[in-house]
């Protein structure tokens, strides 16, 4: 993986949030590629429960300042950055006071999903791409982890399809076990269509539960990794019949060789 450029886009990353399957692999995989000589960047949302002082986040003025349109509203984009101690890995944080200042990640104190999670996902996807454009950093692979990052493949294949910067970039999505119950806002599909994304490409978002969001992401990815043994059988069958290159589940202690081989043989 020497000098390969891989952009990791994740809902959650340790050490900034509590450890779970998504946050753990979103740290372990970039760390492994970094150690093999790859060039990596990590992007995640700057949730309000991330301790900025402890993790030494600071705003990058030259990258902040633009507005992103979400469902016909202008939302200011703030970019912050930090380094994972001892790893020489930079993490970029997509921030907006309206969407990410609240002191939790995906649900309120009663465990109810935030009603604007769909808009937060749209803002995050656009914020990542616009920031990478400003950095003028061309990734060979974009590797997506977690449902808050799941709209990025959709936007890359439609909204940003004419961006020359990404003409050779391949998108890999890791699929994990169900991460929430219920659905996101039923208007999600209309908010995505507002950005010029064809309705027929995102029909599953008419009922935006976890599985339907993942099916839409798989459809828009170039390759898929089954990253958890908790992925439902129906979603596993969908991946197997999708025609996309896919990597079956590999336990965490054995993932390194499997992921590198998959990147080299099925993606790049």
Short mmCIF file of N, CA, C and O in Angstrom, two decimals, residues 2 25 67 82 86 103 186 246:
data_model
loop_
_atom_site.label_atom_id
_atom_site.label_comp_id
_atom_site.label_asym_id
_atom_site.label_seq_id
_atom_site.Cartn_x
_atom_site.Cartn_y
_atom_site.Cartn_z
N UNK A 2 2.13 1.12 -0.28
CA UNK A 2 3.05 2.25 -0.29
C UNK A 2 2.51 3.38 -1.18
O UNK A 2 2.23 3.19 -2.36
N UNK A 25 -12.95 -0.10 14.15
CA UNK A 25 -12.40 -0.40 12.83
C UNK A 25 -12.04 0.88 12.07
O UNK A 25 -11.12 0.87 11.24
N UNK A 67 -20.62 27.88 2.76
CA UNK A 67 -21.95 27.42 3.13
C UNK A 67 -22.34 26.23 2.26
O UNK A 67 -22.05 26.21 1.06
N UNK A 82 -7.44 17.45 14.32
CA UNK A 82 -6.67 16.98 15.47
C UNK A 82 -5.78 15.84 15.00
O UNK A 82 -5.95 15.32 13.89
N UNK A 86 0.56 9.67 18.98
CA UNK A 86 1.54 8.61 18.69
C UNK A 86 1.39 7.99 17.30
O UNK A 86 2.26 7.21 16.89
N UNK A 103 -25.06 17.64 22.69
CA UNK A 103 -24.11 16.83 23.46
C UNK A 103 -24.35 15.33 23.34
O UNK A 103 -24.32 14.60 24.33
N UNK A 186 -38.99 10.56 7.05
CA UNK A 186 -39.60 10.03 5.82
C UNK A 186 -39.40 10.97 4.64
O UNK A 186 -39.58 10.57 3.48
N UNK A 246 -16.87 -8.19 -3.03
CA UNK A 246 -17.10 -8.05 -1.59
C UNK A 246 -16.15 -8.95 -0.81
O UNK A 246 -15.71 -10.00 -1.31
#
